[in-house]
Amino acid sequence: MIVQQKQNSTMKKNLNGFCFPREGLATILLRVKLLALLALLYATLGASGSFGQQQRLRDISGTVKEAKGLPIPGVSVFVQGTSVGSITDANGNFRLSVPANAQTLVFSFVGMKGQTVSLAGKSTFDVVMEEETIGVEEVVVVGYGTQKKANLTGAVDQVGSGAFENRSMTNLTQGLKGIMPNLNIRLLDGKPNQSPSYNIRGTTSIGQGGNALVLIDGAEGDPSLLNPNDIASVTLLKDAASASIYGARGVFGVVLITTRNPEKEKTSVAFSSSMSVKSPITTPDFVSDGYTWAKYFAESFVNWEGTYPQAVNKTLKFSQAYFTELERRHNSPLATDKEVEIDPVTGEYVYYGSTDHYALLYKDYELANEQNISVSGSSKTTSFMLTGRYMGQNGLFTWNTDKYEMMNFRSKGSVQVYPWLKIENNTDYSSTKYHNPSNVGEGSGIWRNIADEGHPLAPMFNPDGTLTMSSVYNIGDFWYGKNGFDFRRKTFKTTSGFVAQFLNDALRIKGDITFQKRDNSEKRKQVPVPYSNKPGVIAYVGTTTNDLREILTETQYIATNIYTEYEKNLTEKHYFKLLAGYNYEESTYRRVMAQRNGLIFEDAMDLNLALGQSILTEGGWEKWNILGGFSRLNYSYKDKYLIEVNGRYDGSSKFPADQRYAFFPSYSAGWRISNESFWKVNPDLISNLKLRASYGSLGNGNIGSYNFLETLSITQSGRIFNGVRPQYTRNPSVLPEGLTWETATTTDFGLDFSMLNDRLNFVGDYYIRQTTDMYTIGMTLPAVFGATAPRGNYADLETKGWEISLTWRDKFNLLSKPLNYDLRFTLADNRSIIKKYNNPDKFLTDYYVGQVLGEIWGYETEGFFIDQADIDSHAKQSPRFLTTSSGKIYPGDIKLKDRNDDKEVNPGTNTATNPGDRFIIGNSAPRFMYSFNLGADWNNFFISTFFQGVGKQDWWPSVEAEVFWGQYNRPYNKLPRWHLDNHWTPENTDAYLPRYVSRQNNRTGGILTFAQTRYLQNIAYIRLTNIQFGYNLPKAISSKIGAENVKIYFSGENLWSWSPLYRLTRDIDIENTTPSDQLFTSGNAGDGHNYPMLKSMTLGISVTF
Amino acid sequence: MAAFFTGCDLEQEPMSVASKSSVFGSQQGLDLYAMSFYNGLPSADDIHRVDNMSDYTARRNAPPFLQATGYSPTTSDNTSESGWDLVALGSDWNWGWGNLRNINYFIQNCNDPKIAPDVKRHYIGLAKFFRAWFYFEKVKRYGNVPWINKALDVTDTLMLYKKQDPRTMVMDSVLADINYACQNIKTTSDASKSLVTKNIAYAYKARICLFEGTYRKYHTELNLQNTASTWLTHASDAAKFVMDQNVFKLYEGAGTDLSYRNVFTTITPVPNSEVMMAAIMDLALSVTHAANWVHTSATTGIRFSFIRTFINTYLNLDGTPFTSNPNYQTTIFKDEVKNRDKRLKQTIRLGDYKRLSGGIQVATPPVFTYSYTGYQPIKWCLDDVYYDTRNLNINPISFFRYGEVLLNYAEAKAELGTFTDADWALTIGALRKRAGITGGLTTKPTVVDPYMQTKYFPGISDPVILEIRRERGIELCMEGFRYYDLMRWKRGELLEIEWNGMYVPELNTPMDLNEDGKMDVAFFKTTKPSPAVSGVTYIDVAPTVSGTPNPVRLKNDTSGELTWLTTVARKWEDKKYYYPIPESHRLTNPKLEQNPGW
């Protein structure tokens, strides 16, 4: 059992109940609500008064008291299913006329458990209401066990399954984004299979890197392949003390995902189904009118080159004469004008189109659907659960669309063989398929391809139905529909274990063994795509490819744990829990890649049908194993002083023999001040107050398996020798000497408190994480070294951060029905500074001591040059900063400030100590990540909203960020509509953008390739990540179909967002400002050139029998 | 518990990579490694595009390097579209040094006693060949560079942070390397024409030494004139060695009309005795280049167009200068290309040049949607239009061919003053004979051609040297030699030469360039003649078009030679004999000295 909710019996001992004379925060709040309730109540009663007269009535009366016998005033007393009712007076008495056929009386009062009493055969009722405990004592999952939340000493956060309910998400990772403070998941793009790694608490290491260790039911797994409906809870172990039981792999935190178990002694079948409509949050608003586009194209081209364009990139001819004709067609169109003409000289097509590529690229919406089934049952000795899920998403593209499918099956079962022994099994099979189209013309992502050759002038098709040369480089390839990637990922995982209990459950021994097999495959097809420049003449792009590539990888993973736990209350005062165990894990990875060209027909999908001689094969192998012994001691004294000591002795094959083993101890302690005898604060005000502190130091085991060995890798040559393309090897990377472990030391201080009768809960942590001896690239060496400087334990990093979460949970009666609601607010921040780095000169091309990670060095944009005199008198700017290819500066060009007054704008020696005219203009690291959750349910209705965002982040639209820069990047790029009246002209001198000159964000030296203040963007944002509302059908209805519960709901993802960037443009979604699609490029094809982030609307129903 | 741990084996060995001992412990391993050296060679597309920046190339835009402020130590060479504005052959872009380490690492570790010494020397010879290649390119581009002869350790700070070594020291080391290669590379022939052999090493030695000898001779500011003749002697000796082997000869198998061109367009170089080593192409292996695409597409390349001043240097068939004809300047295209050195028609589109389109021979004039001057290159292009789209070319592009060896020999001897009539007949005479030239094949010239002297080399009064340079320009055009030839002759000023084109006698009159009876092009000012003749490309030569200065003009406004892009100034400065050391590298190693003037 993972999340247990137990009634808290101890905390409420001193409660006096609610008496009006007693003043306190709680009572004031109650009064306000009571007044509102009364007003509603009277209105309702008044309305129903005349109706009641016509029925046969009988009188009843009674008293309502709390447990200690004190009367409770203001309790609402209603006949169930009607509006007939009253409230108790100051002495707790009530009197009521009820219909003779009325059966049940309902008593409700805020802060008390509701009661129903049968009316049969009685006319006086003395009711005792019990305090309702709003704060429940949670038990949270920790490493190799569970612990009462109240007794936690480390930094641990947990969410239950509610966080994922009713949401249309293609995988769990996407659903986890933003939910827990300082669990940082950056999605990069909106692909359904996108599942970035999990980061906890900011930059981990600039050396080996490292992410959080993700364990699913105790063994490593891929969260993106999990069925979100199987999740019972997700726990973060954030500080070293909590994570250290997992040793070196847990150095940067652990994410423990636990799946649901069958409900106790109950059999149920649940089915749910949902349908979603999805579409991009934003598509760019680009000018598609051919003439306007061409005008700006030519202007930006001429302004940079000084000559008139002779071509539009490589697919269209351009000339002054051609433009004159375009202008003529625009100003005085003739009926005989056609979009496609034929040049009488060359016989080639000439285009005069106005093509909107993004309108062609995407469907208006795509559909996704999800089906779930779950069957579970249990008796005293056995339990079982079977779950299944299908999720399908049809894809966004008009042609050759991407398509995503995921299937999950899980079976779980346990048998209580003997009273002391339970055997369990948990088996999981998941599979996903994803098709992603690609372009054979240039191979980059579709947005970049549209930027390069998606010229509005060229239509998609020629009159004879062939593709134009422009379109074949982008959408035409999709239309042709043959090229793309097919990804499949499958996981089979089975865990068998036992739990043995002795000595009245004081001693437990648990053991398990997990076998997991992950099979991933990737199939890429590239066939030439035909197009035509001339009627009757077909040419192709991609002629040198025509190939099929398959990559198969297999990862086998075995893990076993055996551990024992002994728990003892020595006397009333001393509590001990001791855990000790052993863990072994082994992972073997194999890879086979084969590629061959010469497909005998273009729909061939098997390598047997590739007959060419360009054959490429690759292998791959990686194996690591680790073992560890771990132990944990918990001690508490009178539930006031809590101490936990963890230790793990770790061994890893990833280290050389003399560094292989290491011991990692950690300590944490808590002080529950509110349990002290001197603590006299009214528990209604502050019911719980705890201070926590922890300290621990862990080695970083997240490293490559063979980093310490000099190896010569083998690759195939791109050249032909003796009739073949031979394999070759070359010099290995330079190995360092005397390496040792990177170490992360975390100090954590925490404060937990609960207020207002546990309605308000606060958890806050402040931490400092020192990552020392980071294994980083050595000092930047002169180029003659001829290799990347060898790595070494050169660097130290300090990350400081904090996170808080604040929850408010309460209920009150609305129209005599309880309204439960809860609010959760989280806020997290972190900031990393380099403390040691092998860069004594502090070159800005590398890390340096004192650097805050993410900082952006740039120039101050002073404005635009006004006239020649202004240019002449300004500090020297050219040729270092180019606003034309010749280096000449014109009015309207960007003027950078000579901050150090040396009469030249320059980067100094490019060091932090002499940065020239640069300074830190911003920071690209996200700060103040927050989320806000509101949930409520009333009378079978429920609603919840989830907002999340980033409070502070800067973005410098980097080189090739075409969606932002448009033709300032390359002249033939798209033209964002917001540029139209927003660039400098002699008439419009206070525009946002400079003189209309292309290449400034493309060529080396182009002035817009340099970060500068004017165009630094604020990409803080807020997003309504989820909103949902739904209705649980009344039992009376659902029972008619034999169901215990029927729920229908609407759920929307990403329906609203706002960012300061949107004041300027909404062409790029805020979460898409990341480097370009990593599937096709290394990310350097322009920020924002990504699969779009999606919004969705879902309708769903779920039925439980 | 400790006993429990030690029972488990945590030793994992990588299985998908090779170890150092397995690579250096067998000849197969050495071979495997040696294949990596070839990655330091330029690609096929590098070679056929290098002449994008030269004196005879008119092009879409003026190379930034040749504009007053277009290039500086902060400019990065290989941004996506500026790369072809620069001259780089191999890995010398942006002060790159990775290939050198690869070579040095090999030389240092090729010492396994299990392998026979001569085998080791052979492979070390290969390594040194490529080290010579590496350094030769560096010296050509940057002048003085640091000499590094080992795979450096982080602790080798003296080497890492040293300033440039003197050119003399570096070039002496290059010479030592290429000598070692010449002596120790065992293979003498390679039927696949893809590998470095002893002959290739000698041919390369000749190339290096000719460069260095003439550079020192003409760049008197170096004060190394007295060492020039040693290098020139090395050059002529090395070239002579190759010639004496009798392995290679000029290809003449297709007669004077086709042999020259076939050297560049024959798909397989194997039967071609002239190509010594080439970048081999094969569509089946997905290795192709893009010469057709670059040189026929109006949009893809820079629209490489020869200028008329250069075309004028092609001799008449009888061996007399075309420019001796008093009317040469006003001769129209269809006439000027007649009766010329047959390499002209094998280099540009003219006369009855035909291309294959769907299996049909089609007469193909130069097209003015591509060419700015009328002189449209065909040297590396295959005739079938099939190859025009994307990189489909499968004709190999040579790194070394015998014609160059002959030219190197001739020039070295001429510069040494030891050039004889027999040498002439063996070299320039033989090349001209293959090109169908009939006169002056056996005796070296005695009279200076004033055109060559005034237009190109005012400082040269030796008629032999002038003719050899003419020959070199024509024979080796578009093969990647021109820019550095100008550098070593100290004639950078030629890069400012006017970009001129064919002679246009009058406006509005269509011209038939290839005499196939169809009019091809006509020139007008502002108003296009009406009705337009179908199939004619009309070019506006008015001073401005749509308010923008027009880059296409006629010399005398309504007639005369075409000129292209005189609107953008190209400026030669002597500092450009060397590229600047990129600023970032001088920041990392402040001891590096910036080249003068940058």
PDB file of C-alpha atoms in Angstrom, chain B residues 41 44 49 65 69 85 92 123 133 190 212 224 259 266 269 301 363 367 379 384 395 403 439 449 457 513 540:
ATOM      1  CA  LEU B  41      41.768  16.061 -48.234  1.00  0.00           C
ATOM      2  CA  ALA B  44      35.235  16.960 -54.690  1.00  0.00           C
ATOM      3  CA  ARG B  49      34.441  25.439 -56.321  1.00  0.00           C
ATOM      4  CA  PHE B  65      37.200  38.758 -48.682  1.00  0.00           C
ATOM      5  CA  THR B  69      35.742  45.603 -44.911  1.00  0.00           C
ATOM      6  CA  ASP B  85      33.860  33.061 -50.773  1.00  0.00           C
ATOM      7  CA  ASP B  92      42.530  24.775 -42.757  1.00  0.00           C
ATOM      8  CA  TYR B 123      52.381   3.828 -43.054  1.00  0.00           C
ATOM      9  CA  TRP B 133      49.451  18.359 -46.891  1.00  0.00           C
ATOM     10  CA  ASP B 190      47.094   2.145 -57.692  1.00  0.00           C
ATOM     11  CA  GLU B 212      57.620  27.747 -52.093  1.00  0.00           C
ATOM     12  CA  LEU B 224      64.400  34.587 -48.869  1.00  0.00           C
ATOM     13  CA  SER B 259      40.708  14.399 -74.966  1.00  0.00           C
ATOM     14  CA  THR B 266      35.054  10.423 -67.907  1.00  0.00           C
ATOM     15  CA  PRO B 269      39.420   7.304 -64.306  1.00  0.00           C
ATOM     16  CA  GLY B 301      25.882  28.300 -57.269  1.00  0.00           C
ATOM     17  CA  ALA B 363      22.365  22.523 -79.228  1.00  0.00           C
ATOM     18  CA  VAL B 367      22.370  31.162 -71.191  1.00  0.00           C
ATOM     19  CA  LYS B 379      34.665  21.839 -67.499  1.00  0.00           C
ATOM     20  CA  ASP B 384      23.362  14.872 -69.847  1.00  0.00           C
ATOM     21  CA  ASN B 395      32.743  12.004 -62.679  1.00  0.00           C
ATOM     22  CA  GLY B 403      49.226  17.756 -66.852  1.00  0.00           C
ATOM     23  CA  GLY B 439      52.477  26.182 -84.171  1.00  0.00           C
ATOM     24  CA  ASP B 449      53.219  38.596 -75.752  1.00  0.00           C
ATOM     25  CA  PHE B 457      52.311  40.179 -65.443  1.00  0.00           C
ATOM     26  CA  LEU B 513      25.660  32.804 -80.034  1.00  0.00           C
ATOM     27  CA  ASP B 540      18.363  45.436 -69.533  1.00  0.00           C
TER      28      ASP B 540
END
